[in-house]
Amino acid sequence: MGQLFCCAQVEQSTVAIIESFGKFDDVLEPGCHFMPWILGKQIAGYLSLRVQQLDVRCETKTKDNVFVTVVASIQYRALSDKAADAFYKLSNTRGQIQSYVFDVIRASVPKLKLDSVFEQKNDIARAVEEELEKAMSAYGFEIVQTLIVDIEPDEHVKRAMNEINAAARMRVAANEKAEAEKIMQIKRAEGDAESKYLAGLGIARQRQAIVDGLRDSVLAFSENVPGTTSKDVMDMVLVTQYFDTMKDIGASSKSNSVFIPHGPGAVKDIAAQIRGGLLQANTTQN
């Protein structure tokens, strides 16, 4: 931009304010213009039409008595058709905008609790924009966008909020851990019950197999050896099992000691006890 030999150059996105003998005369658009300075015309100043940004930090108090700092970002520009108003009516545009932002924020935030301030920051930004648009349009400025870019509570409040959040997460984690332990105990108990059930089935099948084997042995022996009774066969089987048991105890590598009565009449006594138990069981079932 410059003024030389009665010519003036205005750059892009800028307008020049022309005065004639100290009085507003015209607005020059971007380009080269004839300027007869000898007739009293001169450039009073230049006005940028670019979008400008102003960041405003406003400290205020919420409804629940928490001090917060609200940072608002105001984007504005001068209107070319109202360039004279924008140039002459305001001496401190940024200070004027800041005053309106303070007024709206300090009127809106005290009505809200801290959590609501975070949730309704768009409503606060909209209220600031509406107030600025209504006020600044009379001075030749347009409000392009208003943003609430940050809400900063007091440091002690932020620490307390973090501790509350951490405690809530720990409580949820403890509940999940307890639920997992509960499921593990239930599954462990179900597995133990299933294991005992299967062990019982195995023992029952084992005993049934022993009974079937003894029955088959008695029948086969009675048929192959004439003159023997079932009692004689059972006594011989019991004696055989008795000595097999004694052999297994003696061959065991464990250091445990087992004391059992043993003598010439021990086998006969054991056989009598087993027969007595079987007869008693049959009597009870009948």
Short mmCIF file of C-alpha atoms in Angstrom, two decimals:
data_model
loop_
_atom_site.label_atom_id
_atom_site.label_comp_id
_atom_site.label_asym_id
_atom_site.label_seq_id
_atom_site.Cartn_x
_atom_site.Cartn_y
_atom_site.Cartn_z
CA MET A 1 0.00 0.00 0.00
CA GLY A 2 1.26 3.47 -0.62
CA GLN A 3 0.50 6.93 -1.89
CA LEU A 4 2.71 8.35 -4.64
CA PHE A 5 2.02 10.98 -7.31
CA CYS A 6 -1.65 11.21 -6.28
CA CYS A 7 -2.11 7.42 -6.59
CA ALA A 8 -3.06 5.04 -3.77
CA GLN A 9 -2.78 1.27 -3.73
CA VAL A 10 -5.07 -0.85 -1.54
CA GLU A 11 -4.17 -4.49 -0.97
CA GLN A 12 -6.49 -7.48 -1.16
CA SER A 13 -8.85 -8.12 1.82
CA THR A 14 -8.32 -4.48 2.89
CA VAL A 15 -10.21 -1.23 2.40
CA ALA A 16 -8.92 2.32 2.78
CA ILE A 17 -10.83 5.10 4.52
CA ILE A 18 -10.63 8.40 2.61
CA GLU A 19 -11.12 11.78 4.30
CA SER A 20 -11.52 15.16 2.66
CA PHE A 21 -10.24 18.00 4.84
CA GLY A 22 -10.64 15.74 7.92
CA LYS A 23 -14.16 14.54 7.07
CA PHE A 24 -15.07 11.03 5.95
CA ASP A 25 -15.41 10.93 2.20
CA ASP A 26 -15.24 7.43 0.74
CA VAL A 27 -14.09 3.82 1.12
CA LEU A 28 -11.55 2.52 -1.40
CA GLU A 29 -11.73 -1.10 -2.47
CA PRO A 30 -8.57 -3.17 -3.20
CA GLY A 31 -6.66 -1.89 -6.25
CA CYS A 32 -5.01 1.32 -7.50
CA HIS A 33 -6.93 4.58 -7.08
CA PHE A 34 -6.39 8.21 -8.12
CA MET A 35 -5.91 10.36 -5.03
CA PRO A 36 -5.78 14.14 -5.64
CA TRP A 37 -4.17 15.03 -2.35
CA ILE A 38 -3.88 18.63 -3.48
CA LEU A 39 -7.70 18.82 -3.16
CA GLY A 40 -7.50 17.87 0.52
CA LYS A 41 -8.13 14.13 0.08
CA GLN A 42 -6.02 11.75 2.10
CA ILE A 43 -6.09 8.21 3.44
CA ALA A 44 -7.14 8.23 7.10
CA GLY A 45 -6.35 4.54 7.60
CA TYR A 46 -6.81 1.01 6.46
CA LEU A 47 -9.32 -1.59 7.67
CA SER A 48 -8.69 -5.34 7.31
CA LEU A 49 -11.59 -7.49 6.14
CA ARG A 50 -9.91 -10.73 7.16
CA VAL A 51 -11.34 -12.98 9.87
CA GLN A 52 -9.64 -12.24 13.18
CA GLN A 53 -9.63 -14.29 16.36
CA LEU A 54 -9.76 -13.17 19.96
CA ASP A 55 -9.28 -15.61 22.85
CA VAL A 56 -10.96 -14.48 26.07
CA ARG A 57 -10.28 -16.07 29.48
CA CYS A 58 -13.08 -15.44 31.95
CA GLU A 59 -13.07 -16.62 35.57
CA THR A 60 -16.46 -17.17 37.15
CA LYS A 61 -18.33 -19.31 39.69
CA THR A 62 -20.78 -22.15 39.08
CA LYS A 63 -24.05 -22.80 40.90
CA ASP A 64 -22.35 -25.32 43.21
CA ASN A 65 -19.70 -22.73 44.19
CA VAL A 66 -16.83 -24.01 42.06
CA PHE A 67 -14.56 -21.44 40.45
CA VAL A 68 -13.82 -22.16 36.79
CA THR A 69 -11.96 -20.39 34.02
CA VAL A 70 -13.86 -20.42 30.73
CA VAL A 71 -11.82 -19.82 27.57
CA ALA A 72 -13.87 -18.48 24.65
CA SER A 73 -12.55 -18.09 21.12
CA ILE A 74 -14.27 -15.33 19.10
CA GLN A 75 -13.84 -15.14 15.35
CA TYR A 76 -14.99 -11.86 13.78
CA ARG A 77 -14.44 -9.59 10.78
CA ALA A 78 -15.34 -6.10 9.55
CA LEU A 79 -18.06 -5.75 6.91
CA SER A 80 -17.00 -3.94 3.75
CA ASP A 81 -20.38 -2.21 3.35
CA LYS A 82 -20.10 -0.89 6.94
CA ALA A 83 -16.39 -0.09 6.85
CA ALA A 84 -16.94 3.50 7.98
CA ASP A 85 -18.81 2.37 11.12
CA ALA A 86 -16.15 -0.24 11.90
CA PHE A 87 -13.39 2.36 11.49
CA TYR A 88 -14.92 5.32 13.32
CA LYS A 89 -17.36 4.01 15.92
CA LEU A 90 -15.06 1.80 17.99
CA SER A 91 -11.66 2.79 19.31
CA ASN A 92 -10.92 -0.62 20.88
CA THR A 93 -12.74 -3.42 19.08
CA ARG A 94 -11.09 -6.28 20.95
CA GLY A 95 -11.74 -4.70 24.33
CA GLN A 96 -15.41 -4.20 23.43
CA ILE A 97 -15.82 -7.84 22.38
CA GLN A 98 -14.09 -9.01 25.55
CA SER A 99 -16.50 -6.98 27.71
CA TYR A 100 -19.52 -8.59 26.07
CA VAL A 101 -18.02 -12.08 26.46
CA PHE A 102 -17.41 -11.45 30.18
CA ASP A 103 -20.97 -10.23 30.62
CA VAL A 104 -22.62 -13.23 28.95
CA ILE A 105 -20.42 -15.91 30.54
CA ARG A 106 -20.73 -14.46 34.04
CA ALA A 107 -24.50 -14.34 33.57
CA SER A 108 -24.84 -17.90 32.23
CA VAL A 109 -22.34 -20.07 34.13
CA PRO A 110 -23.55 -19.19 37.69
CA LYS A 111 -26.92 -20.72 36.77
CA LEU A 112 -25.35 -24.12 36.08
CA LYS A 113 -23.59 -26.74 38.16
CA LEU A 114 -20.07 -27.78 37.23
CA ASP A 115 -21.10 -30.94 35.36
CA SER A 116 -23.77 -29.00 33.48
CA VAL A 117 -21.21 -26.39 32.40
CA PHE A 118 -19.27 -29.11 30.57
CA GLU A 119 -22.45 -30.61 29.12
CA GLN A 120 -23.94 -27.28 27.96
CA LYS A 121 -20.83 -25.49 26.70
CA ASN A 122 -22.38 -25.29 23.22
CA ASP A 123 -25.38 -23.47 24.69
CA ILE A 124 -23.05 -21.02 26.42
CA ALA A 125 -21.17 -20.44 23.15
CA ARG A 126 -24.46 -19.85 21.33
CA ALA A 127 -25.58 -17.32 23.94
CA VAL A 128 -22.27 -15.44 23.64
CA GLU A 129 -22.51 -15.44 19.84
CA GLU A 130 -26.07 -14.13 19.82
CA GLU A 131 -25.23 -11.31 22.21
CA LEU A 132 -22.11 -10.33 20.28
CA GLU A 133 -23.89 -10.49 16.92
CA LYS A 134 -26.63 -8.22 18.19
CA ALA A 135 -24.20 -5.72 19.71
CA MET A 136 -21.36 -5.68 17.17
CA SER A 137 -23.51 -5.50 14.03
CA ALA A 138 -24.24 -1.87 14.93
CA TYR A 139 -20.52 -1.16 14.74
CA GLY A 140 -19.95 -2.79 11.36
CA PHE A 141 -18.59 -6.15 12.55
CA GLU A 142 -19.81 -9.69 11.89
CA ILE A 143 -19.35 -12.52 14.41
CA VAL A 144 -18.28 -15.53 12.33
CA GLN A 145 -17.98 -18.17 15.07
CA THR A 146 -17.91 -18.41 18.84
CA LEU A 147 -16.35 -21.43 20.53
CA ILE A 148 -15.88 -22.45 24.16
CA VAL A 149 -12.49 -24.10 23.76
CA ASP A 150 -11.69 -24.86 27.40
CA ILE A 151 -13.26 -25.07 30.85
CA GLU A 152 -10.70 -25.19 33.65
CA PRO A 153 -11.95 -25.84 37.20
CA ASP A 154 -9.81 -25.06 40.22
CA GLU A 155 -6.85 -27.42 40.62
CA HIS A 156 -8.18 -28.89 43.88
CA VAL A 157 -11.55 -29.53 42.24
CA LYS A 158 -9.92 -31.31 39.29
CA ARG A 159 -7.92 -33.48 41.69
CA ALA A 160 -11.09 -34.35 43.63
CA MET A 161 -12.95 -35.17 40.41
CA ASN A 162 -10.13 -37.45 39.31
CA GLU A 163 -10.15 -39.21 42.68
CA ILE A 164 -13.92 -39.72 42.47
CA ASN A 165 -13.57 -41.15 38.99
CA ALA A 166 -10.71 -43.41 40.07
CA ALA A 167 -12.69 -44.64 43.09
CA ALA A 168 -15.70 -45.41 40.89
CA ARG A 169 -13.53 -47.37 38.46
CA MET A 170 -11.92 -49.29 41.34
CA ARG A 171 -15.38 -50.16 42.67
CA VAL A 172 -16.42 -51.48 39.27
CA ALA A 173 -13.17 -53.45 39.03
CA ALA A 174 -13.73 -54.94 42.51
CA ASN A 175 -17.27 -55.97 41.57
CA GLU A 176 -16.04 -57.58 38.37
CA LYS A 177 -13.27 -59.39 40.26
CA ALA A 178 -15.71 -60.67 42.89
CA GLU A 179 -18.08 -61.82 40.16
CA ALA A 180 -15.24 -63.66 38.44
CA GLU A 181 -14.22 -65.37 41.70
CA LYS A 182 -17.84 -66.35 42.30
CA ILE A 183 -18.06 -67.92 38.86
CA MET A 184 -14.77 -69.75 39.45
CA GLN A 185 -16.00 -71.14 42.79
CA ILE A 186 -19.28 -72.24 41.23
CA LYS A 187 -17.49 -73.93 38.36
CA ARG A 188 -15.03 -75.53 40.80
CA ALA A 189 -17.91 -76.86 42.92
CA GLU A 190 -19.71 -78.14 39.83
CA GLY A 191 -16.52 -79.85 38.69
CA ASP A 192 -15.99 -81.41 42.12
CA ALA A 193 -19.58 -82.66 42.22
CA GLU A 194 -19.27 -84.09 38.71
CA SER A 195 -15.98 -85.73 39.64
CA LYS A 196 -17.47 -87.34 42.74
CA TYR A 197 -20.50 -88.47 40.77
CA LEU A 198 -18.31 -90.11 38.14
CA ALA A 199 -16.14 -91.66 40.86
CA GLY A 200 -19.27 -93.12 42.46
CA LEU A 201 -20.34 -94.54 39.11
CA GLY A 202 -16.89 -96.08 38.70
CA ILE A 203 -16.98 -97.70 42.13
CA ALA A 204 -20.49 -99.02 41.53
CA ARG A 205 -19.45 -100.48 38.18
CA GLN A 206 -16.34 -101.96 39.78
CA ARG A 207 -18.37 -103.66 42.49
CA GLN A 208 -20.89 -104.86 39.93
CA ALA A 209 -18.07 -106.33 37.87
CA ILE A 210 -16.65 -108.07 40.96
CA VAL A 211 -20.04 -109.53 41.80
CA ASP A 212 -20.56 -110.70 38.21
CA GLY A 213 -17.09 -112.21 38.15
CA LEU A 214 -17.62 -114.05 41.43
CA ARG A 215 -20.95 -115.38 40.24
CA ASP A 216 -19.47 -116.65 37.02
CA SER A 217 -16.56 -118.21 38.89
CA VAL A 218 -18.86 -120.04 41.34
CA LEU A 219 -21.05 -121.37 38.55
CA ALA A 220 -18.11 -122.49 36.43
CA PHE A 221 -16.36 -124.17 39.35
CA SER A 222 -19.55 -125.97 40.50
CA GLU A 223 -20.11 -127.36 37.00
CA ASN A 224 -16.50 -128.52 36.47
CA VAL A 225 -15.89 -130.02 39.96
CA PRO A 226 -18.67 -132.46 40.94
CA GLY A 227 -19.71 -132.54 44.60
CA THR A 228 -18.76 -128.93 45.44
CA THR A 229 -21.26 -126.49 46.75
CA SER A 230 -21.49 -122.76 46.25
CA LYS A 231 -20.30 -122.28 49.85
CA ASP A 232 -17.09 -124.22 49.19
CA VAL A 233 -16.37 -122.18 46.07
CA MET A 234 -16.97 -118.88 47.89
CA ASP A 235 -14.65 -119.91 50.74
CA MET A 236 -11.91 -120.73 48.26
CA VAL A 237 -12.42 -117.40 46.41
CA LEU A 238 -12.34 -115.46 49.67
CA VAL A 239 -9.15 -117.24 50.74
CA THR A 240 -7.56 -116.41 47.38
CA GLN A 241 -8.51 -112.73 47.64
CA TYR A 242 -7.33 -112.62 51.24
CA PHE A 243 -3.87 -113.84 50.33
CA ASP A 244 -3.76 -111.54 47.29
CA THR A 245 -4.50 -108.62 49.61
CA MET A 246 -1.74 -109.70 52.00
CA LYS A 247 0.69 -109.93 49.09
CA ASP A 248 -0.20 -106.42 47.87
CA ILE A 249 0.30 -104.96 51.36
CA GLY A 250 3.68 -106.63 51.68
CA ALA A 251 4.80 -105.52 48.23
CA SER A 252 3.85 -101.88 48.81
CA SER A 253 6.80 -99.44 48.78
CA LYS A 254 5.13 -97.06 51.19
CA SER A 255 6.39 -96.83 54.74
CA ASN A 256 2.92 -96.98 56.31
CA SER A 257 2.28 -99.90 58.64
CA VAL A 258 -0.99 -101.84 58.59
CA PHE A 259 -1.91 -104.12 61.51
CA ILE A 260 -4.44 -106.87 60.76
CA PRO A 261 -5.25 -109.98 62.77
CA HIS A 262 -3.81 -113.10 61.16
CA GLY A 263 -3.86 -116.72 62.26
CA PRO A 264 -5.01 -120.16 61.18
CA GLY A 265 -8.63 -119.30 61.88
CA ALA A 266 -8.48 -115.80 60.40
CA VAL A 267 -9.57 -116.91 56.94
CA LYS A 268 -12.50 -118.85 58.36
CA ASP A 269 -13.55 -115.89 60.50
CA ILE A 270 -13.34 -113.49 57.53
CA ALA A 271 -15.40 -115.84 55.37
CA ALA A 272 -18.00 -116.18 58.11
CA GLN A 273 -18.19 -112.40 58.50
CA ILE A 274 -18.64 -111.83 54.75
CA ARG A 275 -21.33 -114.51 54.50
CA GLY A 276 -23.09 -113.08 57.53
CA GLY A 277 -23.06 -109.63 55.98
CA LEU A 278 -24.44 -110.90 52.69
CA LEU A 279 -27.19 -112.90 54.42
CA GLN A 280 -28.11 -109.85 56.55
CA ALA A 281 -28.28 -107.68 53.44
CA ASN A 282 -30.52 -110.19 51.67
CA THR A 283 -32.79 -110.41 54.74
CA THR A 284 -33.09 -106.62 54.89
CA GLN A 285 -33.96 -106.37 51.17
CA ASN A 286 -36.60 -109.11 51.53
#
